[in-house]
Structure formats: structure tokens, C-alpha cells
Coordinates of C-alpha atoms in Angstrom, one line a residue:
Chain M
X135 CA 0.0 0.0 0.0
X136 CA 3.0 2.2 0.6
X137 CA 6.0 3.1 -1.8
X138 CA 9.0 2.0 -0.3
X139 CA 10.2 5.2 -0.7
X140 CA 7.2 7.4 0.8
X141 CA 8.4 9.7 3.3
X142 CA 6.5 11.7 6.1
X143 CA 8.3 14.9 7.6
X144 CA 7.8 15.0 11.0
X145 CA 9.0 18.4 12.1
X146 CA 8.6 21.7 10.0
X147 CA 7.4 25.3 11.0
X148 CA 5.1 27.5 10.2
X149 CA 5.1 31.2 10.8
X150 CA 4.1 32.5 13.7
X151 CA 1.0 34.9 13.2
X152 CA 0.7 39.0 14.5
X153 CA -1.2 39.6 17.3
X154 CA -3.4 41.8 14.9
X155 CA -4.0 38.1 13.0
X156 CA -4.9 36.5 16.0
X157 CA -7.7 39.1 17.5
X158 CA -9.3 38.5 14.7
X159 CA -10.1 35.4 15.5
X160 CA -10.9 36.5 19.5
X161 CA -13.4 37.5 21.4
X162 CA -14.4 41.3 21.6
X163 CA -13.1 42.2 25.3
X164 CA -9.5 41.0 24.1
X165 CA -9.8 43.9 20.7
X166 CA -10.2 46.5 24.0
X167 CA -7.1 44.8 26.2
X168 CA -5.0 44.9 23.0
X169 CA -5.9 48.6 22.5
X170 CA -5.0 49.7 25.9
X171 CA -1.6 48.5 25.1
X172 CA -1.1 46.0 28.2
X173 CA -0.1 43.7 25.5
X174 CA 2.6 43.7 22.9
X175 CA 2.3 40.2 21.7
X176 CA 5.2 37.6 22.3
X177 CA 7.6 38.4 19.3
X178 CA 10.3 39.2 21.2
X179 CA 10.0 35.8 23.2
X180 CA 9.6 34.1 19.7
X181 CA 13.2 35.9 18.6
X182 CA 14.7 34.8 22.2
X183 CA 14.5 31.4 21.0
X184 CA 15.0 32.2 17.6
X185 CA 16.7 35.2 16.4
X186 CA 15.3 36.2 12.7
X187 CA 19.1 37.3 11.7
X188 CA 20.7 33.5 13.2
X189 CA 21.5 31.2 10.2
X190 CA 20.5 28.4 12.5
X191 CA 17.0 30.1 12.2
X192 CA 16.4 30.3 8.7
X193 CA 18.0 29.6 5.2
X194 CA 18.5 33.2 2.9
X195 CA 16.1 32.1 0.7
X196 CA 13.2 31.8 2.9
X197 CA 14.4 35.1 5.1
X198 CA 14.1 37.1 1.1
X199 CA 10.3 35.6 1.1
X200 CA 9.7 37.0 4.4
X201 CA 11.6 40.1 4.3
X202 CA 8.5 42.3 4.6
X203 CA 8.5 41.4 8.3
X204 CA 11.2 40.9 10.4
X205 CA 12.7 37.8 10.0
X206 CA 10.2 34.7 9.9
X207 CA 8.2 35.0 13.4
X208 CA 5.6 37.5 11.7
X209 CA 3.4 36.6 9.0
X210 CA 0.6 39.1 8.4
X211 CA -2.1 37.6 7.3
X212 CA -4.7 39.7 6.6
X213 CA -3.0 41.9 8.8
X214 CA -4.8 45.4 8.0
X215 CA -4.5 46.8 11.3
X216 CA -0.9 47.5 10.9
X217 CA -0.7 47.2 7.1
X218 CA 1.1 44.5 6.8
X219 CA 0.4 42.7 3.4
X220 CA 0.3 39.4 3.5
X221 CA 3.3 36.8 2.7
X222 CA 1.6 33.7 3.7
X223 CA 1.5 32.8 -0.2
X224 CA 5.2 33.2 -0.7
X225 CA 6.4 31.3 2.6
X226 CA 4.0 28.2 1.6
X227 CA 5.3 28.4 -2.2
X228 CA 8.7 27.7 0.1
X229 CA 7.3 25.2 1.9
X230 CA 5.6 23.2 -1.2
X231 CA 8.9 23.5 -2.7
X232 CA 11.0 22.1 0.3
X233 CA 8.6 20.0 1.6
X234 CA 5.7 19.3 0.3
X235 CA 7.1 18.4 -3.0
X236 CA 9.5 15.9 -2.1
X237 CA 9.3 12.7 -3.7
X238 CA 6.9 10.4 -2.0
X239 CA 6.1 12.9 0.7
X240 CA 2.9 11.4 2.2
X241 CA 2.9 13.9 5.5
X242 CA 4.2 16.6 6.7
X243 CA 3.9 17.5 10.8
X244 CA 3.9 21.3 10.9
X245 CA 4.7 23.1 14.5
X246 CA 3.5 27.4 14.9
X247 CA 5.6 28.0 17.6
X248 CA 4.4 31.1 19.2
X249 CA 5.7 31.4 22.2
X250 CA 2.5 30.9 24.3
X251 CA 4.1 30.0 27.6
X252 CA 5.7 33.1 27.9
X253 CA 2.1 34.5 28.3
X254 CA 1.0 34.1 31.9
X255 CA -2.3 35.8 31.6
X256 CA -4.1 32.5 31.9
X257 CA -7.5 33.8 30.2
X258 CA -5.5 35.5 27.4
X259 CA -3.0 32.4 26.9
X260 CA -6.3 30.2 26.6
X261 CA -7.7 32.0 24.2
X262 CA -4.4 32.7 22.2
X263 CA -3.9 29.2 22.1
X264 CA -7.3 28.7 20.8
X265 CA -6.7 31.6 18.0
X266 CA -3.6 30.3 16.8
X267 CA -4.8 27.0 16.6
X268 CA -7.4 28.1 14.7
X269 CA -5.6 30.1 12.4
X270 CA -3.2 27.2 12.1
X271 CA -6.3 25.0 10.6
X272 CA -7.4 27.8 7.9
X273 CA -4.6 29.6 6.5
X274 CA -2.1 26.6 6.4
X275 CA -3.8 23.2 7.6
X276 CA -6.3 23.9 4.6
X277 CA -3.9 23.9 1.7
X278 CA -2.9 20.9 1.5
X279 CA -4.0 17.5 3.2
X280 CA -0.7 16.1 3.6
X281 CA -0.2 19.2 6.1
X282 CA -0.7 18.2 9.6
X283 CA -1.2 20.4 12.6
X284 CA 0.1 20.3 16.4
X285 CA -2.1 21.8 18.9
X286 CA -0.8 24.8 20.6
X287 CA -1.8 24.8 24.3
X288 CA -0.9 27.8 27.4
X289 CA 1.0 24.7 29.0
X290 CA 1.4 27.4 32.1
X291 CA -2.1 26.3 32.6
X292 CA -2.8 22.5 32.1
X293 CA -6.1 22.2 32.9
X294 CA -7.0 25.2 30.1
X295 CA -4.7 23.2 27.7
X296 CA -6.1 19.9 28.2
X297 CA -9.5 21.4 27.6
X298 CA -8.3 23.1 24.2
X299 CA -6.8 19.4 23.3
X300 CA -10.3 18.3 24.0
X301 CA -11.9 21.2 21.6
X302 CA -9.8 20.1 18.4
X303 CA -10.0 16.2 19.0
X304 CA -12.3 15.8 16.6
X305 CA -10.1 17.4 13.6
X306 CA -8.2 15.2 12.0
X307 CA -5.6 17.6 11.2
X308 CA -4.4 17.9 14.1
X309 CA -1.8 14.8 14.8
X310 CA 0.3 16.2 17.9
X311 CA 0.4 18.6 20.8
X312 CA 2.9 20.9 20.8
X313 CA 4.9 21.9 24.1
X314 CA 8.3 23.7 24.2
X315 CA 10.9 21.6 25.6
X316 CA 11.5 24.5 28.3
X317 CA 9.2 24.0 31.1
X318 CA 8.6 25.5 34.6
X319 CA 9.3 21.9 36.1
X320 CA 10.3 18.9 34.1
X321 CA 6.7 17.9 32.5
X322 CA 7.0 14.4 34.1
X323 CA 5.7 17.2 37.5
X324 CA 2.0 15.7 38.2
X325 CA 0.4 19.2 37.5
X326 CA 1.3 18.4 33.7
X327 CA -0.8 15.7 33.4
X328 CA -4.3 16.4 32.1
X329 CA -2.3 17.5 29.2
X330 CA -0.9 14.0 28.3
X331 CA -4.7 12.7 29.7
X332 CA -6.3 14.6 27.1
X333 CA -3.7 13.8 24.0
X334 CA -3.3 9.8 25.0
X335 CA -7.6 10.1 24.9
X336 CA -7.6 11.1 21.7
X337 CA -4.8 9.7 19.8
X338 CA -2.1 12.4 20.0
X339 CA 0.7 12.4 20.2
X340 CA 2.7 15.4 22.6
X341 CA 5.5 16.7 21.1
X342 CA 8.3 18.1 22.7
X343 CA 9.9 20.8 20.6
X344 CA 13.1 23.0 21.4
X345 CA 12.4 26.1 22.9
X346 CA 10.3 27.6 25.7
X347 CA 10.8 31.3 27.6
X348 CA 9.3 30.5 31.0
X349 CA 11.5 32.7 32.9
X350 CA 13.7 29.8 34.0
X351 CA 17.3 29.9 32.9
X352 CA 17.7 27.2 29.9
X353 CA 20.7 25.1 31.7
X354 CA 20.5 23.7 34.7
X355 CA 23.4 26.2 36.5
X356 CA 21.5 29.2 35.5
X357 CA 21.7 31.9 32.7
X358 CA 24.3 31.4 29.6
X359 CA 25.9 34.6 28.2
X360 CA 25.1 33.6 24.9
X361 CA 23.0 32.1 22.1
X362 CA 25.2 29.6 21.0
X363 CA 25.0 28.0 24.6
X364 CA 21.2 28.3 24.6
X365 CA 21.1 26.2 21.1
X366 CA 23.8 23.6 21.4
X367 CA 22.3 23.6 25.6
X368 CA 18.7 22.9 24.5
X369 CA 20.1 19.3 24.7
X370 CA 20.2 19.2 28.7
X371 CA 16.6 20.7 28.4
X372 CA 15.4 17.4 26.7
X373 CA 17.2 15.1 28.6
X374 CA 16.0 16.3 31.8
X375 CA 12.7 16.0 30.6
X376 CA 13.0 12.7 29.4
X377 CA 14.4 11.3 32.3
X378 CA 11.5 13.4 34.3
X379 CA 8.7 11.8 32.0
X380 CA 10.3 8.0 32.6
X381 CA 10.9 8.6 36.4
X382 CA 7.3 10.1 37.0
X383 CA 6.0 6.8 36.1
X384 CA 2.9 9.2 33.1
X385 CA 3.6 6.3 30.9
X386 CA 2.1 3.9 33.4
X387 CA -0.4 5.8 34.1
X388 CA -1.3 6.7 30.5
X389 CA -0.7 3.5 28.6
X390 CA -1.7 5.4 25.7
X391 CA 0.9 8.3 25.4
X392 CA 3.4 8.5 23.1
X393 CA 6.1 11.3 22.9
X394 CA 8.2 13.2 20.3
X395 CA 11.3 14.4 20.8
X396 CA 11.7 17.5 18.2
X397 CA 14.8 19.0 17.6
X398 CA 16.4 17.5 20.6
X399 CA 19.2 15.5 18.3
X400 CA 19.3 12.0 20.2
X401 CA 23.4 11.1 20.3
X402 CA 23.0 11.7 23.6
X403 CA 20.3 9.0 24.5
X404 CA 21.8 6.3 24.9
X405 CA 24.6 7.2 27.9
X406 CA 21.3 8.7 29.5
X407 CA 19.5 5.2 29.0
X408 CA 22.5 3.0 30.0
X409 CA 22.8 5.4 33.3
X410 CA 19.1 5.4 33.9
X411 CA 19.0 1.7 33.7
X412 CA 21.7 0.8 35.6
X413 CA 20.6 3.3 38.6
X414 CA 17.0 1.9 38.3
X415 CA 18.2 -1.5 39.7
X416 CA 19.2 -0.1 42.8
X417 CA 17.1 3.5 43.1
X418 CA 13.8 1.7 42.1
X419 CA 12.2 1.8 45.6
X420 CA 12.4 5.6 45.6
X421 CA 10.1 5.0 42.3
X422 CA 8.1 2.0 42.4
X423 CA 5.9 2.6 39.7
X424 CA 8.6 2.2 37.4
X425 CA 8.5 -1.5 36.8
X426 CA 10.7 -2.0 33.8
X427 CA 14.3 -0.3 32.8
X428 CA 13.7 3.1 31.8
X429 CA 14.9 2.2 28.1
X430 CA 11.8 0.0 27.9
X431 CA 9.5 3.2 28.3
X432 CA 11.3 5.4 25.9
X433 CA 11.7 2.5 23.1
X434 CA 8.1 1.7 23.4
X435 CA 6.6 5.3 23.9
X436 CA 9.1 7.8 22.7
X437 CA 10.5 8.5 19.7
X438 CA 13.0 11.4 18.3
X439 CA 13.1 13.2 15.1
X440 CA 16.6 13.3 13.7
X441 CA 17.2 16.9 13.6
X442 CA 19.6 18.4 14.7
X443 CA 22.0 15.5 13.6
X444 CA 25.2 16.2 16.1
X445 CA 27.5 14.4 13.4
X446 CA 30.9 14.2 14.5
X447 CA 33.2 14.7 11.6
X448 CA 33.3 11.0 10.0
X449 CA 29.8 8.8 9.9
X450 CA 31.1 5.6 11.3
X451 CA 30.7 6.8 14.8
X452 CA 27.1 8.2 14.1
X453 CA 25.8 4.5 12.8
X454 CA 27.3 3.2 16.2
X455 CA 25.1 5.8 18.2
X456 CA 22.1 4.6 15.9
X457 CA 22.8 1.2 16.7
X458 CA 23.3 2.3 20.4
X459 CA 19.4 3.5 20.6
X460 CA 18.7 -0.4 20.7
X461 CA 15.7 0.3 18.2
X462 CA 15.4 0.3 14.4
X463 CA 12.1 2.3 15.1
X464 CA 13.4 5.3 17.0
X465 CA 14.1 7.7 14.7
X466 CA 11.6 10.2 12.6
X467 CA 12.2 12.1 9.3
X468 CA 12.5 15.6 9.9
X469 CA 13.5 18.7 7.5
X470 CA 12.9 21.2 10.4
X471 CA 12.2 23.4 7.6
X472 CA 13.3 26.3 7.5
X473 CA 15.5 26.0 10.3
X474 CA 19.4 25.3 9.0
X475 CA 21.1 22.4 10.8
X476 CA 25.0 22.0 10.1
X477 CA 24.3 18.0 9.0
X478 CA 21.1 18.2 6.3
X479 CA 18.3 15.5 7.0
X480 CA 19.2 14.2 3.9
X481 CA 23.1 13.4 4.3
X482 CA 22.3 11.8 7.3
X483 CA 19.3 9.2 6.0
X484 CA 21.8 8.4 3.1
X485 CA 24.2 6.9 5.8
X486 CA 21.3 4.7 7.1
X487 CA 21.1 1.1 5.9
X488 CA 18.3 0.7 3.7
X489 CA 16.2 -1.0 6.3
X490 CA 16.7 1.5 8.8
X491 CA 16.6 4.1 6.1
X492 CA 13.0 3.3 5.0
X493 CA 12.0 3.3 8.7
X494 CA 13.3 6.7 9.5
X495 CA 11.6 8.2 6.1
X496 CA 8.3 6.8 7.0
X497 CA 7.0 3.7 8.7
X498 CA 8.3 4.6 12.1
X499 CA 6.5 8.0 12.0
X500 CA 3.3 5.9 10.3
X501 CA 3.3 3.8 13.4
X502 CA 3.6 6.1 15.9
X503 CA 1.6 8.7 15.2
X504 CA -2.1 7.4 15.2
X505 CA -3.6 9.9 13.1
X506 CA -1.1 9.3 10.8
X507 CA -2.3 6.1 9.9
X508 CA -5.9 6.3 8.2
X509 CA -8.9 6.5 11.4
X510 CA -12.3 6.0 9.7
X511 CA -13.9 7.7 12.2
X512 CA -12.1 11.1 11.9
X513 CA -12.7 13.3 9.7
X514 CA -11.9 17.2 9.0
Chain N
X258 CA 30.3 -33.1 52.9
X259 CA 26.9 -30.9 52.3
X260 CA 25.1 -29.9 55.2
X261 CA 27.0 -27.8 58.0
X262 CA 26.6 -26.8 61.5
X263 CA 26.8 -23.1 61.6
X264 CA 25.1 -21.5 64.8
X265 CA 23.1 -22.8 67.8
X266 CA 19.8 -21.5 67.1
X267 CA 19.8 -19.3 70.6
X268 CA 22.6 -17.4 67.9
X269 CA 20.0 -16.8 64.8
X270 CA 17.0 -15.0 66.5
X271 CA 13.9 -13.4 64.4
X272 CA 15.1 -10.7 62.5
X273 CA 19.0 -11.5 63.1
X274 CA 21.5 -12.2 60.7
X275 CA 24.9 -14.4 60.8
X276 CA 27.9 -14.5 57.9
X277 CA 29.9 -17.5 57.6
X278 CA 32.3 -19.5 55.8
X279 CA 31.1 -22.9 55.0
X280 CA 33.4 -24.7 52.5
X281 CA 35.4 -21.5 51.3
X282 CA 31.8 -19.7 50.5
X283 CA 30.8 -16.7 52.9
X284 CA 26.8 -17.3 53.3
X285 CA 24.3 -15.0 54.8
X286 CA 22.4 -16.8 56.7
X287 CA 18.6 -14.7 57.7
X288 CA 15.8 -15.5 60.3
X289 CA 13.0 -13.5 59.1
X290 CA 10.3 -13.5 61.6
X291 CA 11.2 -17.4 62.2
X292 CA 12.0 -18.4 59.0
X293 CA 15.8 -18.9 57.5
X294 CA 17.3 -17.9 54.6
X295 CA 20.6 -18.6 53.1
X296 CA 22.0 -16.6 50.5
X297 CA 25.9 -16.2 49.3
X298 CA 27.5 -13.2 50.5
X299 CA 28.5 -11.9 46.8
X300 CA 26.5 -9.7 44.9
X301 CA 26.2 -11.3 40.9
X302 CA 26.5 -7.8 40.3
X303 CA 30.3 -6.3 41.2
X304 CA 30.8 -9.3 44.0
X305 CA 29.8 -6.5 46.8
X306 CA 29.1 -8.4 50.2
X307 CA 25.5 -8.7 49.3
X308 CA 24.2 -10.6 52.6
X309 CA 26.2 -7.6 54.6
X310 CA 24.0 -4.8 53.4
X311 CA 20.5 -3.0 54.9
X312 CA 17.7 -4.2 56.5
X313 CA 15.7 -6.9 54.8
X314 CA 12.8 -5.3 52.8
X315 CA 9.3 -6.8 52.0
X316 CA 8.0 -6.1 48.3
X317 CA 7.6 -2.6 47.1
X318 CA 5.3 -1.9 44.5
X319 CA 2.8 0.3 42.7
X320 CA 0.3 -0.7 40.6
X321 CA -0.1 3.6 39.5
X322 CA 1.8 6.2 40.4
X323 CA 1.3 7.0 43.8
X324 CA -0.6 4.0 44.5
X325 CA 2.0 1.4 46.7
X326 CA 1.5 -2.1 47.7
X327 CA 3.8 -4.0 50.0
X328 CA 3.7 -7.6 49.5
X329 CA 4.9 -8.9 53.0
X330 CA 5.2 -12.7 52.0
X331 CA 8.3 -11.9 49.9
X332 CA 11.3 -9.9 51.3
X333 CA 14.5 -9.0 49.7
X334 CA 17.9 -8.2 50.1
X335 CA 19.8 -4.8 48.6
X336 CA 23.2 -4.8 47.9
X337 CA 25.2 -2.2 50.2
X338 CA 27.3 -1.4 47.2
X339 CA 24.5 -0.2 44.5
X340 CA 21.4 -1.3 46.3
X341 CA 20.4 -4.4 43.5
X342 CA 17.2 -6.4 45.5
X343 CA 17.5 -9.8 45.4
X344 CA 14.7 -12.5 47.1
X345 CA 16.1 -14.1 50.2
X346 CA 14.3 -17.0 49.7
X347 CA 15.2 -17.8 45.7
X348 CA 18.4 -15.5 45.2
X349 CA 16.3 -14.2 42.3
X350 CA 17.0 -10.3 41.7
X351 CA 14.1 -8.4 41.7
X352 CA 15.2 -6.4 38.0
X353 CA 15.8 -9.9 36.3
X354 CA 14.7 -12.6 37.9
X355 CA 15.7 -14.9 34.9
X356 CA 19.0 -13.8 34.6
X357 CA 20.3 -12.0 38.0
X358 CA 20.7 -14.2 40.9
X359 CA 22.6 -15.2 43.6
X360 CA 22.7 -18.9 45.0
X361 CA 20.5 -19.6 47.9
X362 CA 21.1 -22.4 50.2
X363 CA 18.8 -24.8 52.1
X364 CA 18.7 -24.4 55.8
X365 CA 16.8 -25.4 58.6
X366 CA 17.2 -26.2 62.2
X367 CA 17.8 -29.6 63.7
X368 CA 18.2 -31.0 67.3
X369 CA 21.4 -32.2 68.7
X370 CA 19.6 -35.6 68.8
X371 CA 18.4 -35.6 65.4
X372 CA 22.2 -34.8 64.4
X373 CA 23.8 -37.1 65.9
X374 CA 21.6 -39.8 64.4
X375 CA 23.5 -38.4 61.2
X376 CA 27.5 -38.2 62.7
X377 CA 29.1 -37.9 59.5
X378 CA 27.0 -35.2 58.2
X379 CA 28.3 -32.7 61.0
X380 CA 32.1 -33.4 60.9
X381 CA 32.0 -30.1 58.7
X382 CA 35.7 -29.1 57.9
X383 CA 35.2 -25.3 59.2
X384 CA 32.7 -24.0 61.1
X385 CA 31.0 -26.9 62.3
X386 CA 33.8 -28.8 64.1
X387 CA 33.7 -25.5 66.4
X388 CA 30.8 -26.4 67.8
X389 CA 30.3 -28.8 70.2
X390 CA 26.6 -31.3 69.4
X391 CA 24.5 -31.8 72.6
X392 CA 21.9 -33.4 72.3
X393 CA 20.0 -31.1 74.2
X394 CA 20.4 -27.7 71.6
X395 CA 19.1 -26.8 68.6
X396 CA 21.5 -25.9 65.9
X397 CA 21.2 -24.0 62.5
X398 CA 22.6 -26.0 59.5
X399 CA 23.0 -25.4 56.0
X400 CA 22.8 -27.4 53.1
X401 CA 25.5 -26.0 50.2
X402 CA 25.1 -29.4 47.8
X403 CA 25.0 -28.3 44.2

């Protein structure tokens, strides 16, 4: 039923939309907050984590498409309030080209990062949330099928995102929940959970994707001097949370919940699993709940798109660290389009046996993700 | 030789634990609220002095997060070098039952009468010729045949 060599793109990023965009799609009482001035959006959160002039943060190419705003964070979409024309044509001409019209491309995962958390207005995050998600559907979801959407959610507040998880259950284009890997507490924190309640309910899967501005430094010993640190650092982000979401014993309690590890790389898994493991056998009683080796969690519930790729300078290392995950069904496809990685998606596949190969492109992402495969009773 | 004389059983009460050498082995030996154990004292693991850790622990589990259950009929031993929980009675660890374990040994307690019915068994090269049979004691013996 499937070409051997379709291929689904788990991790690619849309524009973020203008506060103007979104109030459009809000409640009146919010057009009266925004006037006062109170609030000034989140694009300078957004440019925190990824700064429009970084070439990690965008190719030339798509920064020329987007040059009528600054960088890629603002797309103004019927933006008439602050005149802004609109370049949503031109960045998804971009994204057709890179993505979309790939050879065998059967799905595409597409993350608007907006930098919700940084919001802590819980009634305003809620509803941002809700806007962005909607605009998400129309303006991009709606082009093309193969498009699929991750719910934003105001993570600050779970029980608000659970119940905005709930609302879009019933779309189909929606295959994923999107969090930023930077948290207040790691997410495996109990107060977290109605989040992973509601997406393991309905078949979603939660994403963790690099980023977050909660206020908290992004390393564990406090506040970096500079961006490199914060990118090549988002690393320690992700395997504190991992470890958090294995230790808290969710994946017991949630037999359905399966996690995505986006733009986290992965060499560093498997010293983190063989530690773990180890420590389990004799640590376990602090943590009864978790009845098998931490490794048997993540290789049954998590998986990691392979972006960023932290190659060393010859493959033959790299292939060990692949074999060192312990699974031929670990690893997703991802462009991370338009974001520039120093190792291309591509470069790295081609290193792949052609078993493992295949699985990366597309049946590990088709099996995970259950939306991804086709559900009858879905239906946008 | 097989079975050894170890302790007088006024030397093993409840909740008491002995280590000793019985044919070149050092072997834990446990009375758990009446019951003995016998375990070698050398954890599968690094060869840590498994018998010579912490207390001896019933079952912890959870069948959620949150939600513990103690399971009192079987009780462990942890390692005082990395804490690895092996079953007193089987040796079995509690990670890997299958392929983690340490050798347990039978023991139980017999009269001095009923051991001198069987002389040869309790001319024991070590321990047991320290101790002198009445026929009036009870003694602790353990059984190391393979």
C-alpha cells in the first residue's frame, strides 16, 4: 500500500501569526485589552529562542520571502491593522517547494511555535492558544491535506490546555500537541498531566519541541551569556525531561501516550538510557511505579526526530550511536524546515542502511503517530 | 560433605542475621520472623558483600503512580554497594529474575539428637567442628550441595 520510498516529515514550522492576525479570530473584550496596550504580543519571546538574523534560524532564501517582516516570526495575514500585506503565499510556495514536494512525501507535521508560555495571563493564553490554533487550521492546515497540525496549548495552565486538546480532538488535522521543551518543572511534574490525559484520549501524540521562555534559565546552572549555549544547551533541556517523564511513572499511568522528541538531536540518548537503567536496579524503591528499565519506556513510547544531527566529523561513529538506541524504530524524518542544521536530514538518511533508512523516512512516524495512519472515524 | 553446622539456634534469633564460611563460601544466613534464609555473601553484580548490606525489605510496589503495595510474604535483600534487590528465599533479583541471581542455600534447624543420628554429616571441615553437638540444643545448618 505504501511506496517503499514514501516519506513523512515529522518536524517543519510554520510562521508564527501577528497579534493583529490573531484578535481577529478573539473575542471582543480582548480587541479592548490589546488597544489599551497592556499587550505587545510575544515576538520578542519568539526571537529569544529564535533570532530572525541566526542562520541556524532560517535559510537566505526563505528570510528574502519573508523580508516584509522581520525575520520569519511575523506573517501578516490579513493583517490590516498595521498594514502588513500578506506573505503567507510566498512562505508556503517555500514550503511546497522544500517539503511538500518531495518525492513520496505522504505527510508533513507542521509546529507554529508562538511562544505561548511566555504569556502568563491564563484567560489570554487560553484563548491565544485557541486563536492560533485556529488560524493554524485555515490559513495553512487547509492547503494541502498532507499538512498536519500540532495543537498549541498555554502549558502554564494544564487544565485550560487539556480542555483546548479536547476542543480540536475531533479534527483530523491535528496529529500532535505541541509543548516547548523548556518548562517550569520537568513535564514528568504531576500538575502536567491532564495535558498527556487529554492527547493519549484522543490519539495524540505530545511533542516536545526545542524552545520555551518560562523565565527559568535554559541550563541547569542558571543563565548562559550567549545564544550559541542556549542552542547547542537545548540538549540538557530534553534530557531532563526525558528522564522526568520516565521517572514520574505518566507512561504507566497513561498506557496510551506516546512522545516526540523535536529538535532535541538523540546522540545523547543512549549514555542517558545505559545510566538510567543501571541506577533503576538499585534507586527503584524511591520510584516503584517504574516496573521495567527506563529504556523500555522510551523504546516503546518515545520516539526522536533526527534533527539536529550532532554528526561528528566521519559517519562511522554516528551508525554506532544509531545502533546504540537499541531500536530500528526510534528515529523520525524531519527537514525542520526552514530551520538550518549544520548536518542536512538528507546526508544523514543516506548513511542509514536501507532498512533502517525506510524506517526513519516513513514507517516509524506511520506507526507512531495514530492519526497518521488512516482512522475512519475522523474526519476534518 | 553438604550440610554444615553453623550456629546454635539461641545465635539466629527473628530478625537476626549471621555471615559464615562454610566450605570456602561466605553465606548469609537470615531469620526473618522465624524463617531462614541462606544466600551467598557476593553480589552477581560487582561481587559486593551482598548478605552484609541493609535491612531486609518486603516487596515494594505500585500498581499507578502513587498507589503502593507492600507484599509482605516476599522480602528482599539490597546490595550495600549499589542497592540491586534480590529475594532471600530464591536469590532471584528483583530487575531480572531470569538472569540475576545469587545462589540460595537450604537451611533449617535440627536437634542435637536428630544430628547425631547423622555423625558424619556434622564433621564439617570449618565451622562446624567449632561447635560442640548436645543433644539437648538446637542448631542451624545449612545445606551447600549443588
Amino acid at each position: 500500500m505504501t511506496a517503499p520510498d514514501s516519506l513523512i516529515d515529522c518536524d517543519v514550522h510554520l510562521p508564527a501569526p501577528t497579534p493583529g492576525t490573531l484578535l481577529q479570530e478573539m473575542a471582543p473584550h480582548w480587541r479592548e485589552y490589546f488597544k489599551a496596550g497592556t499587550f505587545q504580543g510575544t515576538a520578542s519571546l519568539i526571537n529569544s529562542i529564535y533570532p530572525p538574523g541566526a542562520p541556524t534560524t532560517s535559510s537566505d532564501e526563505v528570510r528574502a520571502a519573508t523580508s516584509a517582516q522581520p525575520g520569519l516570526r511575523l506573517v501578516g495575514m490579513r493583517d490590516k491593522a498595521d498594514g502588513i500585506r500578506s506573505s503567507g503565499d510566498a512562505y508556503f510556495a517555500l514550503l511546497r517547494e522544500n517539503v511538500l514536494d518531495q518525492p513520496g512525501l505522504e505527510a508533513a507535521v507542521a509546529n507554529c511555535y508562538t511562544a505561548l508560555e511566555g504569556v502568563r495571563h491564563p484567560y489570554l493564553a487560553a484563548d491565544l492558544a485557541t486563536a492560533t490554533n485556529d488560524w493554524v487550521a485555515r490559513e495553512w492546515l487547509a492547503r494541502d491535506p498532507r499538512l498536519k497540525g500540532s495543537i498549541a496549548v498555554p502549558v502554564l495552565f494544564p487544565e485550560a490546555a487539556a480542555k483546548e486538546v479536547g476542543r480540536l480532538a475531533a479534527d483530523a488535522g491535528f496529529v500532535q500537541v505541541l509543548l516547548p521543551a523548556r518548562s517550569p518543572e520537568p513535564y514528568g511534574t504531576r500538575r502536567y498531566w491532564p495535558i498527556f490525559a487529554a492527547a493519549a484520549e484522543h490519539g495524540l501524540v505530545v511533542a516536545l519541541h526545542f524552545g520555551g521562555v518560562v523565565g527559568i534559565p535554559p541550563t541547569s546552572s542558571g543563565w548562559p551569556s550567549y545564544y550559541i549555549e542556549e542552542f547547542v544547551g537545548m540538549a540538557q533541556v530534553f534530557q531532563a525531561q526525558v528522564m522526568s517523564l520516565l521517572i514520574s511513572g505518566v507512561f504507566e499511568e497513561y498506557p496510551d501516550l506516546r512522545i516526540s522528541l523535536c529538535e532535541g538531536g538523540f546522540t545523547w540518548l543512549p549514555t542517558l538510557m545505559w545510566h538510567l537503567d543501571k541506577r533503576w536496579k538499585g534507586l527503584r524503591r524511591d520510584v516503584p511505579w517504574v516496573r521495567r528499565e527506563p529504556s523500555a519506556y522510551l523504546r516503546e513510547r518515545v520516539r526522536a526526530t533526527i534533527q539536529p544531527v550532532d554528526a561528528p566529523p566521519s559517519p562511522e561513529p554516528l551508525l554506532d550511536i544509531v545502533s546504540a538506541l537499541g531500536s530500528d524504530d526510534f528515529l523520525l524524518y524531519a527537514s525542520d524546515f526552514p530551520h538550518v542544521h549544520a548536518t542536512a536530514a538528507d546526508e544523514f538518511v543516506a548513511l542509514l542502511p536501507a532498512n533502517l533508512r525506510a524506517n526513519v523516512r516513513s514507517r516509524t512516524a506511520r506507526s507512531f503517530y495514530p492519526r497518521l495512519t488512516p482512522q475512519p472515524a475522523l474526519s476534518r | 560433605v553438604a550440610r554444615y553446622v553453623v550456629a546454635r539456634a539461641d545465635e539466629l534469633p527473628a530478625g537476626s542475621r549471621l555471615i559464615v564460611e562454610v566450605a570456602g563460601r561466605s553465606i548469609g544466613i537470615f531469620n526473618v520472623e522465624g524463617n531462614l534464609y541462606a544466600l551467598r555473601n557476593r553480589c552477581p553484580h560487582n561481587g559486593g558483600p551482598l548478605c552484609e548490606g541493609g535491612p531486609v525489605l518486603s516487596l515494594l510496589d505500585a500498581t499507578r503512580p502513587g498507589v503502593y503495595h507492600v507484599d509482605d510474604s516476599r522480602r528482599f535483600i539490597t546490595c550495600p554497594w549499589h542497592g540491586w534487590e534480590y529475594d532471600i528465599a530464591t536469590g532471584q533479583s528483583w530487575f531480572d529474575p531470569a538472569h540475576s541471581r545469587v545462589r540460595s542455600y537450604a537451611v533449617s534447624v535440627l536437634s542435637g539428637a536428630e544430628l547425631t543420628a547423622e555423625t558424619e554429616r556434622v564433621k564439617g571441615p570449618y565451622v562446624a567442628e567449632t561447635y560442640k553437638v548436645s543433644v539437648d540444643d538446637s542448631f542451624v545448618v545449612v545445606d551447600v550441595a549443588e
